Short mmCIF file of C-alpha atoms in Angstrom, two decimals:
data_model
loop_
_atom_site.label_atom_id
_atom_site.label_comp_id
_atom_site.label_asym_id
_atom_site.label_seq_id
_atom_site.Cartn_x
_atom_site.Cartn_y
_atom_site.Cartn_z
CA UNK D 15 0.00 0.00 0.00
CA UNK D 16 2.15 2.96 -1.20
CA UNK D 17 0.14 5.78 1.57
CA UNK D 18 1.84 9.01 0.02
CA UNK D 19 0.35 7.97 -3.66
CA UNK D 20 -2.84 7.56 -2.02
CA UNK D 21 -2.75 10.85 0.75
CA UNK D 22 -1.76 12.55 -2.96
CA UNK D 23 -5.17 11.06 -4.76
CA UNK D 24 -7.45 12.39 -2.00
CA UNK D 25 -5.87 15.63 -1.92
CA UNK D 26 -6.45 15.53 -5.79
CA UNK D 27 -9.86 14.54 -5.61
CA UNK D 28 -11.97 15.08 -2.51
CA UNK D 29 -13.59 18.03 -3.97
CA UNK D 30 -14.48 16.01 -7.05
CA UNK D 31 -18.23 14.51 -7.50
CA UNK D 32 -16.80 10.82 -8.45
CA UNK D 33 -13.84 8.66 -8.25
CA UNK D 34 -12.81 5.25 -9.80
CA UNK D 35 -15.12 2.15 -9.53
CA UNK D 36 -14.33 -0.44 -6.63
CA UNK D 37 -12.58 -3.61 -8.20
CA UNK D 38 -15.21 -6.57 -8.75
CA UNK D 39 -13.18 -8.92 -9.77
CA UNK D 40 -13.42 -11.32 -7.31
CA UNK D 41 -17.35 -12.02 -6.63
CA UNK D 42 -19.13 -14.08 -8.35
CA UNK D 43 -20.41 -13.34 -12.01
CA UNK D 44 -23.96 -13.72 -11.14
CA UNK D 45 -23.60 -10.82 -8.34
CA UNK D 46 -21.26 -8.75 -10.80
CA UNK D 47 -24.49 -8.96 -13.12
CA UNK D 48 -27.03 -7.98 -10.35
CA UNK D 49 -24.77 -5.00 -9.43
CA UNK D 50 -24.52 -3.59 -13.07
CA UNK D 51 -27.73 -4.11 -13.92
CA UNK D 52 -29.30 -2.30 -11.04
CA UNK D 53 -26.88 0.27 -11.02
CA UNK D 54 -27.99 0.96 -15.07
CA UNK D 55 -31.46 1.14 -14.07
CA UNK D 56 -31.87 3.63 -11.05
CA UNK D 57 -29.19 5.45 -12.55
CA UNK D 58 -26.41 5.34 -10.21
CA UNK D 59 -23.34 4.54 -9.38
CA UNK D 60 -22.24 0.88 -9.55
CA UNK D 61 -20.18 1.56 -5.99
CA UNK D 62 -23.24 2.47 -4.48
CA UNK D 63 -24.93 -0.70 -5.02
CA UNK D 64 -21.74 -3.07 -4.69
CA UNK D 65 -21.50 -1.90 -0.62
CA UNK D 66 -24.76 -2.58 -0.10
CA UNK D 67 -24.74 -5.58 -1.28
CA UNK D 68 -21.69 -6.19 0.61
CA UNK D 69 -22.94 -4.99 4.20
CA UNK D 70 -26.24 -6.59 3.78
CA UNK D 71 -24.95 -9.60 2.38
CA UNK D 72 -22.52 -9.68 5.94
CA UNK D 73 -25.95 -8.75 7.90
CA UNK D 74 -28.53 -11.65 6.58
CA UNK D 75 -25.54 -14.24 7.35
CA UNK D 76 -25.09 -12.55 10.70
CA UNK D 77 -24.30 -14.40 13.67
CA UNK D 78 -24.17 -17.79 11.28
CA UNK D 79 -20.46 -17.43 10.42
CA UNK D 80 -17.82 -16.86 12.57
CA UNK D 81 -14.36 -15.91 11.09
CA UNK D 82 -10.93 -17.26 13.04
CA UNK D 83 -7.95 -16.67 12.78
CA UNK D 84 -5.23 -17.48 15.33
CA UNK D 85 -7.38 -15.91 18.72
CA UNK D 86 -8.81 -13.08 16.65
CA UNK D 87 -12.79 -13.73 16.02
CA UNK D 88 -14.64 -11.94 13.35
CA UNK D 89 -18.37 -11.47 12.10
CA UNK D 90 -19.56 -9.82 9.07
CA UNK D 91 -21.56 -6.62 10.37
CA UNK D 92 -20.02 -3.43 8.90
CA UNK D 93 -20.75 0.29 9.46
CA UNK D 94 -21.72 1.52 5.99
CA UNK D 95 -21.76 5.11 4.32
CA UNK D 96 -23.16 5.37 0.82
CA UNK D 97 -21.82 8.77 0.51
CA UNK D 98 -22.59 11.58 -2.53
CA UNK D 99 -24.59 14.37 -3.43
CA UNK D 100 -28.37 15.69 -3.32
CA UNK D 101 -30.06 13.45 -4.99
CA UNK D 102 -27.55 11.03 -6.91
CA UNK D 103 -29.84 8.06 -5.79
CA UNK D 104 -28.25 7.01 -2.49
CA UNK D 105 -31.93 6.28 -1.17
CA UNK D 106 -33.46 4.43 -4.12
CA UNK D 107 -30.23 2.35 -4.55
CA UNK D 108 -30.40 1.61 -0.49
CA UNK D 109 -34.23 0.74 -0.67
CA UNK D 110 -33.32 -1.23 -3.97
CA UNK D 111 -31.44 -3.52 -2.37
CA UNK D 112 -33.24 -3.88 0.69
CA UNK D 113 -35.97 -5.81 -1.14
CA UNK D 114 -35.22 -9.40 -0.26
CA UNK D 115 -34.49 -8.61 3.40
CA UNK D 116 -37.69 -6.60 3.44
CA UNK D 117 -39.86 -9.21 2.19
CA UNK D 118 -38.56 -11.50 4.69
CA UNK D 119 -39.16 -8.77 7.64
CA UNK D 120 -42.39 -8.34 6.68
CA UNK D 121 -43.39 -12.05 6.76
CA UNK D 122 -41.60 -12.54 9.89
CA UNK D 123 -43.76 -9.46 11.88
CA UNK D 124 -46.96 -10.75 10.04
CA UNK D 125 -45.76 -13.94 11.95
CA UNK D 126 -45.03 -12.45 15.27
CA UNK D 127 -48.17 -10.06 15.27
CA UNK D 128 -50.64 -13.32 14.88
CA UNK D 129 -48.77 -14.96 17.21
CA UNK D 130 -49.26 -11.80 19.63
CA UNK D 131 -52.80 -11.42 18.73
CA UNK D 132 -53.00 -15.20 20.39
CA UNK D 133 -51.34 -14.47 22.77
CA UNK D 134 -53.34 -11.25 23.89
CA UNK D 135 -56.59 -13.24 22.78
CA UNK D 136 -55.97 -15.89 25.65
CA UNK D 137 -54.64 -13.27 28.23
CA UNK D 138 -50.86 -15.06 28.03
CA UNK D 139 -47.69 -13.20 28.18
CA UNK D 140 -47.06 -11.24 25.21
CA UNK D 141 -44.54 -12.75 23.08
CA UNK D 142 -41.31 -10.44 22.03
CA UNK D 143 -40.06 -9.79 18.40
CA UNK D 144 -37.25 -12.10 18.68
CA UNK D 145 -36.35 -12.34 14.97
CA UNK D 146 -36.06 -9.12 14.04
CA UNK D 147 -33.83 -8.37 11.00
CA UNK D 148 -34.07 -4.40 10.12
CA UNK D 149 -34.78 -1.17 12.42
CA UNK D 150 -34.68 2.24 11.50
CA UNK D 151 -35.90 5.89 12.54
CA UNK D 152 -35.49 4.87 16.33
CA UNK D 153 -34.53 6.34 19.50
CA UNK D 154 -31.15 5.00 21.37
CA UNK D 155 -33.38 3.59 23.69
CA UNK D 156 -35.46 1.58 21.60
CA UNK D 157 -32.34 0.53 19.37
CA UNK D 158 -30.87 -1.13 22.80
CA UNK D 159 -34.27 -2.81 23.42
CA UNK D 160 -34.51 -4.40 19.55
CA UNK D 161 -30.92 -5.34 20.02
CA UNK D 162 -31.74 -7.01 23.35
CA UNK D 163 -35.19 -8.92 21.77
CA UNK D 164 -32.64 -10.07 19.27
CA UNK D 165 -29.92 -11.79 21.24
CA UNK D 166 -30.88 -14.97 20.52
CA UNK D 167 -31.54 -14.61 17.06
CA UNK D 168 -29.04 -16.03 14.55
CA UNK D 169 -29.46 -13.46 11.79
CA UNK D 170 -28.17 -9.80 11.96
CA UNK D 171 -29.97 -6.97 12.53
CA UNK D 172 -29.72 -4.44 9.94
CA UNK D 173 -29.85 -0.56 10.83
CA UNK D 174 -31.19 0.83 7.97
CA UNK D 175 -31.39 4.62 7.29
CA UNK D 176 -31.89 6.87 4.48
CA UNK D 177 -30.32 9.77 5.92
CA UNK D 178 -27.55 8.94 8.44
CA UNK D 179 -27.98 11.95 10.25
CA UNK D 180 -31.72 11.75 10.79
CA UNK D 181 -30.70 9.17 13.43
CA UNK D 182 -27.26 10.46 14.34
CA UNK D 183 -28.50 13.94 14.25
CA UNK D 184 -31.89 13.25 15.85
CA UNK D 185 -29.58 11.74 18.93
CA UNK D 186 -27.06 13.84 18.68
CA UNK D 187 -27.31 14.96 22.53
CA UNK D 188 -26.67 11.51 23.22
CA UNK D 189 -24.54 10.47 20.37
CA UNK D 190 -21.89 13.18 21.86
CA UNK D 191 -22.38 11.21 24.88
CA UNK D 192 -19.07 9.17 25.26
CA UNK D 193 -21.00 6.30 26.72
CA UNK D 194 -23.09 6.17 23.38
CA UNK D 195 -19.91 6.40 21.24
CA UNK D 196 -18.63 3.56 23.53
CA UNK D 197 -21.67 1.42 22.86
CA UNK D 198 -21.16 1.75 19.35
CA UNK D 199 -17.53 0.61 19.13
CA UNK D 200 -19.08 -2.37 20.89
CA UNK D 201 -22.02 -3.20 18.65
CA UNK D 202 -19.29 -3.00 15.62
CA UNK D 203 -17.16 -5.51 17.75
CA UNK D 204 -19.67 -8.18 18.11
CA UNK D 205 -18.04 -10.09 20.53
CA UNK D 206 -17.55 -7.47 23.22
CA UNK D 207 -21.16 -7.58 25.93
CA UNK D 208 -23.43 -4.77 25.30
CA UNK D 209 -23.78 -3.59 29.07
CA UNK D 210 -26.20 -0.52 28.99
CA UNK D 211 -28.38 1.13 32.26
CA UNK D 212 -30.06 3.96 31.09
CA UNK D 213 -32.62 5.91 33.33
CA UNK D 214 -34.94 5.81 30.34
CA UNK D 215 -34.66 2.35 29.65
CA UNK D 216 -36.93 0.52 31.63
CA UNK D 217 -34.44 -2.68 33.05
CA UNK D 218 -30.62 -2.88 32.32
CA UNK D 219 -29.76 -4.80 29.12
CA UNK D 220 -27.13 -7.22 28.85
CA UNK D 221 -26.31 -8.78 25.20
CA UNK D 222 -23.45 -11.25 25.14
CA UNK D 223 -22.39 -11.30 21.17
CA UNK D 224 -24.47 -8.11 19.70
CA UNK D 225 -24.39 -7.50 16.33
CA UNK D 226 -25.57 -4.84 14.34
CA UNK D 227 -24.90 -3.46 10.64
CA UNK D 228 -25.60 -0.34 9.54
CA UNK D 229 -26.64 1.19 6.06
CA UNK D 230 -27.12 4.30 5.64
CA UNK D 231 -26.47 7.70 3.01
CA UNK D 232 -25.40 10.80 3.57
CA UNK D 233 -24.47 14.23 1.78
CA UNK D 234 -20.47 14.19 1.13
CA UNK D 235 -20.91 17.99 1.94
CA UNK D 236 -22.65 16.99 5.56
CA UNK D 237 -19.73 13.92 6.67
CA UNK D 238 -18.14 16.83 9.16
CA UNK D 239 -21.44 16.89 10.59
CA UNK D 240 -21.66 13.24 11.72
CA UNK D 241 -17.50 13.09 12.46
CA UNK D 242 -16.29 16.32 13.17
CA UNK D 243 -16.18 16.99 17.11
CA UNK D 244 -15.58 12.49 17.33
CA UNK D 245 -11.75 13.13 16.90
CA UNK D 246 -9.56 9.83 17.85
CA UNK D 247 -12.18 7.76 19.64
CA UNK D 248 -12.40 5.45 17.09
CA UNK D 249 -15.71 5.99 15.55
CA UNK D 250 -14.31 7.17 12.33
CA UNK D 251 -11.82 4.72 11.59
CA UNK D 252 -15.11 1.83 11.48
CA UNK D 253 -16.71 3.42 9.02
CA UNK D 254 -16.64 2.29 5.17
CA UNK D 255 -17.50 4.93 2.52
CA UNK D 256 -18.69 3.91 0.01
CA UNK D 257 -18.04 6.80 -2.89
CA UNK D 258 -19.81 7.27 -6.30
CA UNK D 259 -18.11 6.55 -9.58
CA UNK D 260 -19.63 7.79 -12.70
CA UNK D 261 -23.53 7.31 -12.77
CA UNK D 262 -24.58 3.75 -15.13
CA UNK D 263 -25.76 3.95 -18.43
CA UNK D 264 -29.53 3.61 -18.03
CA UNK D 265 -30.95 0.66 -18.86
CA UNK D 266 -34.87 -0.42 -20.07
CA UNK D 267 -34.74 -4.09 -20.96
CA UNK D 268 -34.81 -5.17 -16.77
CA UNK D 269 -33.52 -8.54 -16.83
CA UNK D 270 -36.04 -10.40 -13.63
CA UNK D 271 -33.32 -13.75 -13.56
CA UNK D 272 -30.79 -11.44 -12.50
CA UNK D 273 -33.06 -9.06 -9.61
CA UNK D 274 -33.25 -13.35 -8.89
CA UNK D 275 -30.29 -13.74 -8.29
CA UNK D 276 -30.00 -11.56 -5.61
CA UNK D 277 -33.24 -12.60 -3.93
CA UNK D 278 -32.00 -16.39 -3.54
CA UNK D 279 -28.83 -15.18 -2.59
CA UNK D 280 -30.58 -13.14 1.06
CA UNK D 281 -33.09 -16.33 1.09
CA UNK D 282 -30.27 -19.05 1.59
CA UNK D 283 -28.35 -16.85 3.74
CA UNK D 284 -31.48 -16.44 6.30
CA UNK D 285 -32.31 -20.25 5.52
CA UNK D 286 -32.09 -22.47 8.89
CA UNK D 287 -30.67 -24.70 6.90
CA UNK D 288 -27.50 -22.12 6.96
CA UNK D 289 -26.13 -23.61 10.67
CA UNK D 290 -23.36 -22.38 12.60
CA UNK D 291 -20.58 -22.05 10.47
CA UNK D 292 -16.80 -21.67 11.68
CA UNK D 293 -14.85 -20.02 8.79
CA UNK D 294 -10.66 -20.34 8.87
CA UNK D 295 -8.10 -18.97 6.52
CA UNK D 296 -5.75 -20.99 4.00
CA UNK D 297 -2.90 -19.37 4.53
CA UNK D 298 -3.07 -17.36 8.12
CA UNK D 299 0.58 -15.96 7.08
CA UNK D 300 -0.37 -13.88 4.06
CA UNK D 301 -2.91 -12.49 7.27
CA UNK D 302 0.48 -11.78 9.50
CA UNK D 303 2.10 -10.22 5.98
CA UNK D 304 -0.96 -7.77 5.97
CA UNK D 305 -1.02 -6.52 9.18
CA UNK D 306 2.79 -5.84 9.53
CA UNK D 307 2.53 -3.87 6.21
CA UNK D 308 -0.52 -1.71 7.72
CA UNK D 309 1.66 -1.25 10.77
CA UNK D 310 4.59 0.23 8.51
CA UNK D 311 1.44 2.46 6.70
CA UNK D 312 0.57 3.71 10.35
CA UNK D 313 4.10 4.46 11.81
CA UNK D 314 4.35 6.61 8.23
CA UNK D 315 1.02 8.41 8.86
CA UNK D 316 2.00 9.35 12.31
CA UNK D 317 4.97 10.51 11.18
CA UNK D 318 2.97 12.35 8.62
CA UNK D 319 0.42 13.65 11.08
CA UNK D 320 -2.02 12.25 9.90
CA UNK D 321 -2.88 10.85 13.50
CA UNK D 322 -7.16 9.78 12.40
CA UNK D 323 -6.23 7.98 9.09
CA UNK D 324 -2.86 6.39 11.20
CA UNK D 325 -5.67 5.12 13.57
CA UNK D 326 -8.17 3.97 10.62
CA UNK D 327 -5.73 1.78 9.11
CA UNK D 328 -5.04 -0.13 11.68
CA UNK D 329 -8.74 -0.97 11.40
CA UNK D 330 -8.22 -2.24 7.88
CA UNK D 331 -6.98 -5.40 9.37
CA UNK D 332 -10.18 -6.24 11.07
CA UNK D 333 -12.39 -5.74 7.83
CA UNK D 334 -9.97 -7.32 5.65
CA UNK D 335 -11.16 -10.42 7.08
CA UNK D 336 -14.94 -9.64 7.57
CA UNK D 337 -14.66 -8.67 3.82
CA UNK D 338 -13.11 -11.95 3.08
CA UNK D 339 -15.43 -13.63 4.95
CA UNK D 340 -18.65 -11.71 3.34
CA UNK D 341 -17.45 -12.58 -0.31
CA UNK D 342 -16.73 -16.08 0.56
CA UNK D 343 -20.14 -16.40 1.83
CA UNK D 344 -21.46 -14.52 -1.15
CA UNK D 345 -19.79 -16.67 -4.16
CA UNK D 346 -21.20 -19.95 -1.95
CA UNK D 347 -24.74 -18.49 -1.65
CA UNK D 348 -24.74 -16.93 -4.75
CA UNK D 349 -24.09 -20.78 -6.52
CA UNK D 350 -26.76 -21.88 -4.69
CA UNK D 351 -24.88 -23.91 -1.71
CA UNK D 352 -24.11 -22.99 2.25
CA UNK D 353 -20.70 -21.64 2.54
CA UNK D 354 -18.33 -23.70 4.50
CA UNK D 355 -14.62 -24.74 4.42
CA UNK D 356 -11.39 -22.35 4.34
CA UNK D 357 -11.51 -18.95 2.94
CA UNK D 358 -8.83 -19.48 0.26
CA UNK D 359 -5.39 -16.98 -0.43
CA UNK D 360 -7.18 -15.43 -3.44
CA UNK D 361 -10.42 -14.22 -1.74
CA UNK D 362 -8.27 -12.72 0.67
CA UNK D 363 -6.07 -10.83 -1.96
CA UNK D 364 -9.55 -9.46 -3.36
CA UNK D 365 -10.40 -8.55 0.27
CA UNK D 366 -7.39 -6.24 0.56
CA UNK D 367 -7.75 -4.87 -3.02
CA UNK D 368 -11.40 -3.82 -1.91
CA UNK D 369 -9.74 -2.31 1.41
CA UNK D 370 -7.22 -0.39 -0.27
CA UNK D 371 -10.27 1.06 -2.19
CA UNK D 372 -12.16 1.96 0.75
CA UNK D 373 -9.26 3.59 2.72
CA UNK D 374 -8.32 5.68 -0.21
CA UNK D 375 -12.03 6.76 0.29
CA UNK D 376 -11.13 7.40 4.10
CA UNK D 377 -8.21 9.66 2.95
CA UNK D 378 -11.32 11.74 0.75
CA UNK D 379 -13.80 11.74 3.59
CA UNK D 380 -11.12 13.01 6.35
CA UNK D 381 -10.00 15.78 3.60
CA UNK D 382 -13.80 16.81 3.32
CA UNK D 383 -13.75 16.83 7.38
CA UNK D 384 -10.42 18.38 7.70
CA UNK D 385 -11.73 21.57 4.78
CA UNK D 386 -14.79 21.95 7.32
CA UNK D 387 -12.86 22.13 10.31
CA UNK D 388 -10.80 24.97 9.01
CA UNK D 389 -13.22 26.75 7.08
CA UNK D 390 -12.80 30.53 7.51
CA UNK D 391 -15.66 32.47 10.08
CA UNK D 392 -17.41 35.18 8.78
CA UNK D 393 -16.88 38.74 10.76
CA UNK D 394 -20.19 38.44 12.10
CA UNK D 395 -19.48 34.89 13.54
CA UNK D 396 -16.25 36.46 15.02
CA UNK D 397 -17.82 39.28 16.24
CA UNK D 398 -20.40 37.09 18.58
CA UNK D 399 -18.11 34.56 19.24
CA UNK D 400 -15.34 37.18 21.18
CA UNK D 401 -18.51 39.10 22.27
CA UNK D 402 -19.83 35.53 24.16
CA UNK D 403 -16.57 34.81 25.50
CA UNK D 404 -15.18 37.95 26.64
CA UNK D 405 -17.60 40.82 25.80
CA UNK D 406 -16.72 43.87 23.52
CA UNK D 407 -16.82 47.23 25.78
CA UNK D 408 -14.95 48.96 23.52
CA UNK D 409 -16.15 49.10 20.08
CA UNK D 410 -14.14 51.71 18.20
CA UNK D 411 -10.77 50.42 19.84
CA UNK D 412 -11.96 46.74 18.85
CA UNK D 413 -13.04 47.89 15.13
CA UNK D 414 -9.72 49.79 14.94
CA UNK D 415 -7.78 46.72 16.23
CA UNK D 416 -9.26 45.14 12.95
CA UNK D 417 -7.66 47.81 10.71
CA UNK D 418 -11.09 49.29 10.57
CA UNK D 419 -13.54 46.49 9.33
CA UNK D 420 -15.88 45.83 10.31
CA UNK D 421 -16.78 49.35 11.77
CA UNK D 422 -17.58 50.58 14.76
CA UNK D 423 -21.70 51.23 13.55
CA UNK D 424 -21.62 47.64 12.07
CA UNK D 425 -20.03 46.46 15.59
CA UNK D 426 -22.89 48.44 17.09
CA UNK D 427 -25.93 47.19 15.73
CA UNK D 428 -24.54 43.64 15.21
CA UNK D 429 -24.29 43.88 19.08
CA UNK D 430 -27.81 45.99 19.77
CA UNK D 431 -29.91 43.45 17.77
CA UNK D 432 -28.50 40.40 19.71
CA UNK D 433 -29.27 42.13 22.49
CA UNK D 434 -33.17 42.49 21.63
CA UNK D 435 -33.25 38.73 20.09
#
């Protein structure tokens, strides 16, 4: 991974609309197919709808598959940003290829709800939504309780949001909460307890192995509103972004074997007849080789400065093998059999090619953040902010401190209608 090539193509391009497509190479044919041909016809980008196949394809296998190596345990949920501009189709491509898990949500409430109209009917204990596989538009509190009902469930459970910051932003007086970012690094562990007492929840909640995904978009112009102010606790470097290459040639002649493939793909992974599956790597050196390579990339960013992306690519590591993992899975599913057996040396190559994709992105996104954060303050901005902190008695002597501008009368009113307000 040469890190100065790639620090030099995000400073080149993080104020551009798209970059290069994510390599495909090494998922199956029938998958390649489904992502190109949906891509062509909501008009998007074909990196849009490869990560969400990806991070959904992790979530439906969920707690099925775990991935060892050595004493370092793995699961497939990932913390996905489809990231691009107003309106470029992050929403329909998200809701797109939410379609298989969404048919299977909906038959498993219609399950649950006649099993609680029973229930209610015969004046026996309510029964809980145990198998749960997608929430959205929720409180904190209510996330911790589906997460909870859940526990037991072998599936993941998919966080699913148009707009990430309708539920970051919604939350944001607790998402700046440490013990909320905590809970989060958790949830993306999946082997760490979930230990949360909350005066608004109504009994403490303990989950063993949780596991959550989420999928979500978001405005590139908006990321410094869901990072900036998170600096070095580890919340950004979990994240995969997920950026737009040039929109797909439309397409009208839909192809419904291929939207098939897809659907069969989500159905066998959610299948009880997809047991508990251990998944080990071929060659567990090339995995040592990786890791000493990203160590060498983060002793260079330090020395760089680059102190968040040093602390994000030590991260890599981690999702090289949950990526390895997911396509393994995927190219099994996708052929129409259970995955099981060693992930082999070449699905592991295409897992680092795909993570050397998706840190370059990191390099974009923190260059996006890092413009934001140093973004000049308008006078009027300054003017309140010294006002706030130390008060201005003396206009004219402040105004002339300033060579003049703004003036004293400007200084004045600015001041006088604050004031009234």
């Amino acid at each position: 991974m040469d890190i100065n090539s790639i620090l030099g193509h995000a400073d080149e391009t993080y104020n551009k609309k798209y970059i290069e497509e994510v390599p495909m190479d090494g998922i199956n044919p029938r998958i390649i197919k489904y992502v190109r041909q949906t891509a062509g016809i909501l008009r998007v980008p074909t990196n849009y709808v490869f990560g969400e196949v990806t991070t959904l394809t992790g979530s439906a296998i969920g707690r099925k598959i775990t991935i060892i190596d050595g004493a370092k345990k793995n699961r497939g949920n990932l913390y996905s940003a489809i990231v691009g501009g107003a309106s470029d189709g992050k929403s329909p491509s998200i809701n797109y290829a939410m379609k298989p898990l969404n048919r299977w949500e909906n038959e498993r409430y219609e399950k649950y709800s006649r099993q609680r109209h029973a229930a209610k009917q015969a004046d026996e204990e309510l029964p809980l939504y145990s198998d749960q596989l997608i929430v959205s538009n929720e409180t904190i509190e209510n996330l911790y309780r589906v997460i909870n009902n859940v526990k037991g469930c072998s599936d993941g459970l998919t966080m699913h949001q148009d707009e990430l910051l309708n539920f970051f932003g919604g939350n944001s007086k607790k998402y700046s909460d440490g013990n909320i970012i905590s809970d989060f690094l958790t949830l993306f562990d999946s082997f760490s307890p979930l230990r949360v007492g909350r005066v608004t929840l109504e009994e403490r909640i303990n989950v063993p192995e949780p596991f959550l995904s989420i999928l979500g978009g978001i405005q590139k112009k908006r990321v410094d509103e869901l990072f900036l102010g998170q600096d070095h606790n580890g919340f950004f470097s979990r994240w995969l972004f997920w950026l737009g290459n040039s929109e797909s040639n439309l397409i009208t002649a839909q192809d419904e074997k291929i939207d098939q493939y897809w659907e069969e793909l989500i159905e066998r992974a959610v299948s009880p007849d997809f047991n508990q599956t251990v998944l080990r790597f071929e060659n567990e050196d090339m995995l040592n080789e990786i890791d000493n390579g990203y160590r060498s990339a983060r002793d260079l960013l330090v020395d760089l400065g680059e102190d968040n992306l040093a602390e994000t690519i030590m991260k890599q590591s981690y999702i090289i093998r949950r990526l390895a993992g997911i396509f393994h899975c995927m190219n099994a599913l996708a052929d129409g059999y259970i995955p099981n057996g060693l992930i082999k040396e070449e699905t592991v190559e295409y897992a680092s090619k795909v993570v050397e994709h998706l840190f370059s992105n990191s390099c974009v996104i923190d260059r996006v953040i890092e413009e934001k954060r140093i973004q000049k303050i308008t006078a009027k901005q300054a003017i309140i902010a010294i006002n706030n902190h130390y008060g201005i008695k003396n206009k004219q002597m402040f105004s002339d401190s300033l060579g003049g501008s703004p003036s004293r009368q400007y200084i004045s009113r600015l001041l006088n209608t604050l004031q009234k307000e």
